[in-house]
Coordinates of C-alpha atoms and ligand atoms in Angstrom, one line a residue:
M266 CA 121.9 56.2 200.5
N267 CA 122.1 53.1 202.7
V268 CA 124.6 50.6 202.8
D269 CA 123.4 48.1 200.2
E270 CA 123.2 50.4 197.4
T271 CA 125.7 52.3 198.2
A272 CA 128.0 48.5 197.9
A273 CA 125.6 48.0 194.8
A274 CA 126.9 52.1 193.5
I275 CA 130.4 50.8 194.3
T276 CA 129.9 47.5 192.5
D277 CA 128.3 49.1 189.4
M278 CA 131.3 52.1 189.1
T279 CA 128.0 54.7 189.9
I280 CA 130.7 55.6 192.6
R281 CA 134.0 55.0 191.2
G282 CA 137.5 56.3 192.3
A283 CA 139.2 55.1 195.2
G284 CA 138.9 58.9 197.0
K285 CA 135.1 58.5 196.6
I286 CA 134.4 54.8 197.3
A287 CA 136.2 54.8 200.8
R288 CA 134.2 58.8 201.3
A289 CA 131.2 57.0 200.4
G290 CA 131.7 53.4 202.8
A291 CA 132.1 55.6 205.3
S292 CA 129.3 57.7 204.9
A293 CA 127.4 54.8 204.6
L294 CA 128.6 53.5 207.5
S295 CA 127.6 56.7 209.7
D296 CA 124.3 56.6 208.3
F297 CA 123.4 52.4 209.0
A298 CA 124.6 54.0 212.6
G299 CA 122.2 56.9 212.7
S300 CA 119.4 55.2 211.7
Y301 CA 119.7 52.1 214.0
S302 CA 116.6 51.5 216.0
G303 CA 118.0 49.0 218.3
N304 CA 119.8 49.3 221.6
D305 CA 121.7 45.8 222.1
R306 CA 125.3 45.8 222.2
T307 CA 126.1 42.1 220.4
S308 CA 123.1 43.0 217.6
F309 CA 124.7 46.0 216.9
L310 CA 127.9 44.8 216.8
S311 CA 126.6 41.7 214.6
D312 CA 125.3 44.0 211.9
L313 CA 127.5 46.6 211.7
E314 CA 129.7 43.2 210.9
K315 CA 127.4 42.3 208.4
A316 CA 127.2 46.0 207.0
K317 CA 131.1 46.0 206.8
K318 CA 131.9 43.0 205.2
T319 CA 128.6 44.1 202.0
L320 CA 130.4 46.9 201.6
L321 CA 134.5 45.5 201.4
D322 CA 133.0 43.0 199.0
S323 CA 131.4 45.1 196.4
R324 CA 134.9 46.0 194.9
P325 CA 138.0 44.4 195.1
T326 CA 141.7 46.0 194.2
A327 CA 141.1 49.5 195.9
V328 CA 142.5 49.1 199.4
S329 CA 140.7 53.0 200.4
L330 CA 137.9 51.2 200.9
W331 CA 139.0 48.6 203.4
N332 CA 141.2 51.9 205.0
G333 CA 138.0 53.8 204.8
V334 CA 135.8 51.3 206.5
H335 CA 138.5 50.3 209.4
A336 CA 139.0 54.0 210.2
T337 CA 135.8 54.6 210.3
V338 CA 134.6 52.2 212.6
R339 CA 138.3 51.9 215.2
G340 CA 137.7 52.1 218.9
V341 CA 134.1 50.6 218.4
E342 CA 134.3 47.4 220.2
D343 CA 135.4 49.9 223.4
C344 CA 132.7 51.8 223.4
K345 CA 129.7 50.8 226.8
D346 CA 127.1 51.1 224.7
V347 CA 125.2 51.4 221.4
G348 CA 124.7 54.7 222.0
E349 CA 128.4 55.3 222.5
M350 CA 129.0 53.1 219.4
I351 CA 126.9 55.6 217.1
S352 CA 128.3 58.3 218.0
L353 CA 132.0 57.2 217.5
I354 CA 131.3 56.2 213.9
Q355 CA 129.4 58.9 213.3
S356 CA 132.4 61.2 214.0
N357 CA 134.7 58.8 212.8
A358 CA 133.3 58.8 209.1
K359 CA 133.6 62.8 209.0
V360 CA 136.7 63.0 210.1
F361 CA 137.5 60.4 207.6
I362 CA 136.0 62.2 205.1
D363 CA 137.2 65.6 205.8
N364 CA 140.7 64.4 205.9
S365 CA 140.3 62.7 202.8
N366 CA 138.5 65.7 201.2
N367 CA 141.7 68.0 203.3
A368 CA 144.2 65.8 201.1
V369 CA 142.8 66.1 197.8
K370 CA 143.6 69.8 198.4
L371 CA 146.8 69.7 200.1
I372 CA 148.2 67.1 197.1
G373 CA 146.9 69.5 194.4
E374 CA 149.5 72.3 195.9
I375 CA 152.5 70.2 196.3
G376 CA 151.9 68.7 193.3
A377 CA 151.9 72.1 191.2
K378 CA 154.8 73.2 192.6
R379 CA 156.3 70.3 190.1
I380 CA 154.3 71.6 186.9
K381 CA 156.1 75.0 185.3
D382 CA 155.0 77.3 182.4
G383 CA 155.7 75.4 178.8
D384 CA 155.5 71.8 180.2
V385 CA 153.5 69.2 178.9
I386 CA 151.2 66.8 181.0
M387 CA 150.2 62.8 181.0
T388 CA 147.4 61.8 182.4
T389 CA 145.6 58.6 182.4
C390 CA 141.9 57.4 183.6
N391 CA 140.0 59.7 185.9
S392 CA 142.1 60.7 189.1
K393 CA 140.5 63.3 191.5
V394 CA 143.9 63.3 193.1
A395 CA 146.1 63.7 189.6
L396 CA 143.4 66.2 188.2
S397 CA 143.4 68.2 191.9
V398 CA 147.3 68.7 191.2
I399 CA 146.8 69.5 187.2
K400 CA 143.9 72.2 188.3
T401 CA 145.5 73.8 191.0
A402 CA 149.0 74.2 188.3
F403 CA 146.6 76.2 185.2
R404 CA 144.3 78.2 188.2
Q405 CA 148.1 79.6 189.7
G406 CA 148.2 80.7 185.4
K407 CA 150.6 78.7 184.5
D408 CA 150.8 77.8 181.0
F409 CA 151.0 73.9 179.8
K410 CA 149.1 71.2 178.1
V411 CA 147.9 67.3 179.1
Y412 CA 147.6 64.8 177.3
A413 CA 144.5 62.3 178.4
T414 CA 144.7 58.9 177.6
E415 CA 141.2 57.7 176.9
S416 CA 141.6 54.4 179.4
R417 CA 139.7 51.5 177.1
P418 CA 137.4 49.6 178.4
W419 CA 135.8 52.6 180.8
R420 CA 136.9 55.0 178.6
Q421 CA 137.2 57.3 181.8
G422 CA 139.2 59.5 179.8
I423 CA 136.1 60.8 178.7
L424 CA 135.5 62.3 182.5
T425 CA 139.1 63.4 183.0
V426 CA 139.0 65.3 179.2
T427 CA 135.1 67.5 179.2
E428 CA 136.6 68.0 183.8
L429 CA 139.8 69.9 181.8
A430 CA 138.2 71.1 179.1
E431 CA 136.0 72.8 181.4
E432 CA 138.4 74.6 183.4
G433 CA 139.6 76.4 179.9
I434 CA 142.7 73.8 180.2
D435 CA 144.3 72.6 176.4
T436 CA 143.9 69.1 176.9
T437 CA 144.5 66.4 174.0
L438 CA 142.4 62.9 174.3
I439 CA 144.4 59.6 173.2
I440 CA 144.5 56.6 172.5
D441 CA 145.7 53.8 174.7
S442 CA 148.2 52.9 172.3
A443 CA 149.5 56.4 171.4
V444 CA 151.1 56.5 174.7
R445 CA 154.2 55.3 173.7
S446 CA 154.7 57.7 170.3
V447 CA 153.0 60.8 172.5
M448 CA 155.5 60.2 175.9
K449 CA 158.4 61.8 173.5
K450 CA 156.4 65.5 174.1
V451 CA 156.1 64.7 177.6
N452 CA 157.5 66.3 181.1
E453 CA 155.6 65.0 183.6
V454 CA 153.5 62.0 184.0
F455 CA 150.5 62.4 186.7
V456 CA 148.9 59.3 188.3
G457 CA 146.3 58.6 190.6
A458 CA 146.2 55.0 192.6
D459 CA 143.9 52.1 194.0
T460 CA 146.4 50.8 196.4
I461 CA 149.9 51.0 196.8
T462 CA 151.6 47.8 198.5
S463 CA 154.1 48.3 201.6
H464 CA 157.2 48.1 199.1
G465 CA 156.1 51.7 197.3
A466 CA 155.1 49.1 193.9
L467 CA 151.7 51.0 192.4
I468 CA 148.2 49.1 191.7
N469 CA 146.2 51.7 189.2
K470 CA 143.5 51.4 186.0
I471 CA 145.1 49.2 183.3
G472 CA 147.9 51.0 181.5
T473 CA 149.4 52.9 184.0
S474 CA 153.0 50.5 184.0
Q475 CA 152.6 51.4 180.0
L476 CA 152.7 55.3 180.9
A477 CA 155.9 55.2 183.3
L478 CA 157.8 52.7 181.6
A479 CA 157.3 54.7 178.5
A480 CA 158.3 57.7 180.8
N481 CA 161.1 56.0 182.2
E482 CA 161.9 55.8 178.9
A483 CA 161.8 59.2 177.6
R484 CA 163.1 60.9 180.8
A485 CA 160.0 62.3 182.1
Q486 CA 158.7 62.3 185.2
F487 CA 156.6 59.6 187.0
Y488 CA 154.6 61.0 189.3
V489 CA 152.1 58.8 191.7
C490 CA 149.1 61.7 193.6
S491 CA 147.9 59.6 196.4
E492 CA 146.8 59.9 199.7
T493 CA 148.7 57.8 202.4
Y494 CA 145.5 55.8 202.9
K495 CA 145.5 54.1 200.1
F496 CA 148.9 52.7 201.5
S497 CA 148.0 48.9 202.3
P498 CA 148.8 47.5 205.1
M499 CA 148.1 43.9 204.0
T500 CA 151.5 44.0 201.9
L501 CA 153.8 44.7 205.2
F502 CA 152.4 41.0 205.4
G503 CA 153.4 39.2 202.0
D504 CA 149.6 39.8 201.5
R505 CA 149.3 40.2 197.4
V506 CA 146.7 43.0 195.8
T507 CA 143.6 41.4 193.9
I508 CA 143.2 42.6 190.7
E509 CA 140.0 43.0 190.0
E510 CA 138.2 41.4 186.6
R511 CA 135.7 42.4 185.3
D512 CA 132.5 40.9 182.9
I513 CA 133.2 41.2 179.0
S514 CA 130.7 42.9 177.6
E515 CA 132.4 45.5 179.3
I516 CA 134.7 45.4 176.0
V517 CA 133.0 42.7 173.1
K518 CA 129.1 42.7 172.4
E519 CA 127.1 40.3 172.2
G520 CA 127.7 37.9 169.8
E521 CA 130.9 40.3 168.6
I522 CA 133.9 37.2 168.7
P523 CA 133.3 33.6 168.7
A524 CA 132.2 31.9 171.9
S525 CA 135.2 29.5 172.3
V526 CA 137.2 33.3 172.4
K527 CA 138.1 34.2 175.8
V528 CA 138.2 37.8 177.1
F529 CA 140.7 38.9 179.7
N530 CA 139.5 42.5 181.5
P531 CA 141.8 42.8 184.5
V532 CA 141.4 46.8 185.3
F533 CA 144.6 47.3 187.2
D534 CA 148.2 47.2 186.6
S535 CA 151.1 47.2 188.5
T536 CA 154.0 49.0 188.5
P537 CA 157.2 48.4 189.9
A538 CA 158.9 51.4 192.2
K539 CA 161.5 51.6 190.2
Y540 CA 159.5 53.9 187.3
I541 CA 158.1 55.8 190.0
D542 CA 160.0 59.1 190.9
A543 CA 157.6 60.1 193.4
I544 CA 154.5 59.6 195.4
I545 CA 152.7 62.9 196.6
T546 CA 151.2 62.3 199.3
E547 CA 149.2 65.0 201.8
L548 CA 152.5 64.2 203.6
G549 CA 154.4 65.9 200.8
M550 CA 156.2 64.1 198.3
M551 CA 158.7 61.2 199.0
S552 CA 160.8 57.9 197.7
P553 CA 158.3 54.7 197.0
G554 CA 161.1 53.5 199.3
S555 CA 159.4 55.6 202.4
V556 CA 156.1 53.7 202.6
Y557 CA 157.5 51.3 205.0
D558 CA 158.2 54.5 207.3
V559 CA 155.4 55.8 206.4
M560 CA 152.6 53.3 207.0
V561 CA 154.1 51.9 209.6
K562 CA 154.4 55.2 211.9
Q563 CA 150.9 56.3 211.5
L564 CA 149.7 52.3 212.0
G565 CA 151.8 52.2 215.6
D566 CA 153.7 49.3 216.2
K567 CA 150.5 47.3 217.4
I568 CA 150.4 46.4 213.7
F569 CA 153.2 43.6 214.3
Q570 CA 151.6 42.1 216.6
K571 CA 149.9 40.9 213.7
V572 CA 152.9 38.9 213.1
I573 CA 154.7 38.1 216.5
Ligands
RI2_868 P1 141.4 59.2 193.0 C1 140.2 55.0 189.9 O1 139.9 53.2 189.7 C2 141.8 55.3 188.8 O2 142.4 54.3 188.8 C3 142.1 56.4 189.8 O3 143.7 56.3 189.0 C4 142.2 55.7 190.9 O4 140.8 54.9 191.1 C5 141.9 56.9 191.7 O5 141.1 57.4 191.8 P2 138.4 53.4 189.3 O6 137.4 53.5 190.0 O7 140.9 58.9 194.1 O8 137.9 53.9 188.2 O9 142.5 59.6 192.5 O10 138.3 51.8 188.7 O11 140.0 59.8 192.8

């Protein structure tokens, strides 16, 4: 798909999942570069900026798309001509996509060690990374059961229970309001991430913070399964994460409620670091308090040029 088609698919959630939208953004920029016919440096950079903006405007909240797009164009301004820019974008995109897919696999292997025979697991929404942990543990022959929340209003839980059932995993679908009641039976919770802030807070599907609160009360372990490219550099400088609000038609049908009634449809929420037992990343398991150090180490000292 070209940039406009990819952005439209991300906006209408045909392409969804923080990791998948990042990989789609990188791939769209690679296709943009590969199909570019001009050879004027200034025009190319101007058209590239437009392509970047179209992708970055497609969905707020998940920093993965921002990091994926910027990883794909990193170093372009130092290239001597358009041909070099095109090659760099295509190779950057391939590296980002390969590393992202490898990270999902590696996190699965690391996280699966936290699941033992007889465990009861809970997950929410449809996180490829959290499901990588659960599926890896099952493929290792471990015997456990999973409760998956419906995750209204998009009901991504239906995707999750379908994927888990196809693996042969003992799976139960629950409605979102059943979380605290069911949590009494749960040993570990595994969720994905859209964004992780520099102070270790998790921004994920709406309702995730309720799972964390209920897990804390029930003494269940609460694990976030996330690649480090979901760590948000902007929050290092105090920026807040934009919580996307989507159309009310996702919640109520036309004419179902009086016109005077407002509908609030935020699709993400924030879970404070204190409710997170560990973040499972491709660099290993870490505490939420380690995010700052990892982020600075990965981005290097130049990141502070922005505030000095
Ligand atoms: P993976 C999803 O958002 C969910 O919030 C999920 O936990 C997160 O992205 C990460 O997904 P949406 O796209 O990268 O369903 O783990 O709104 O697949």
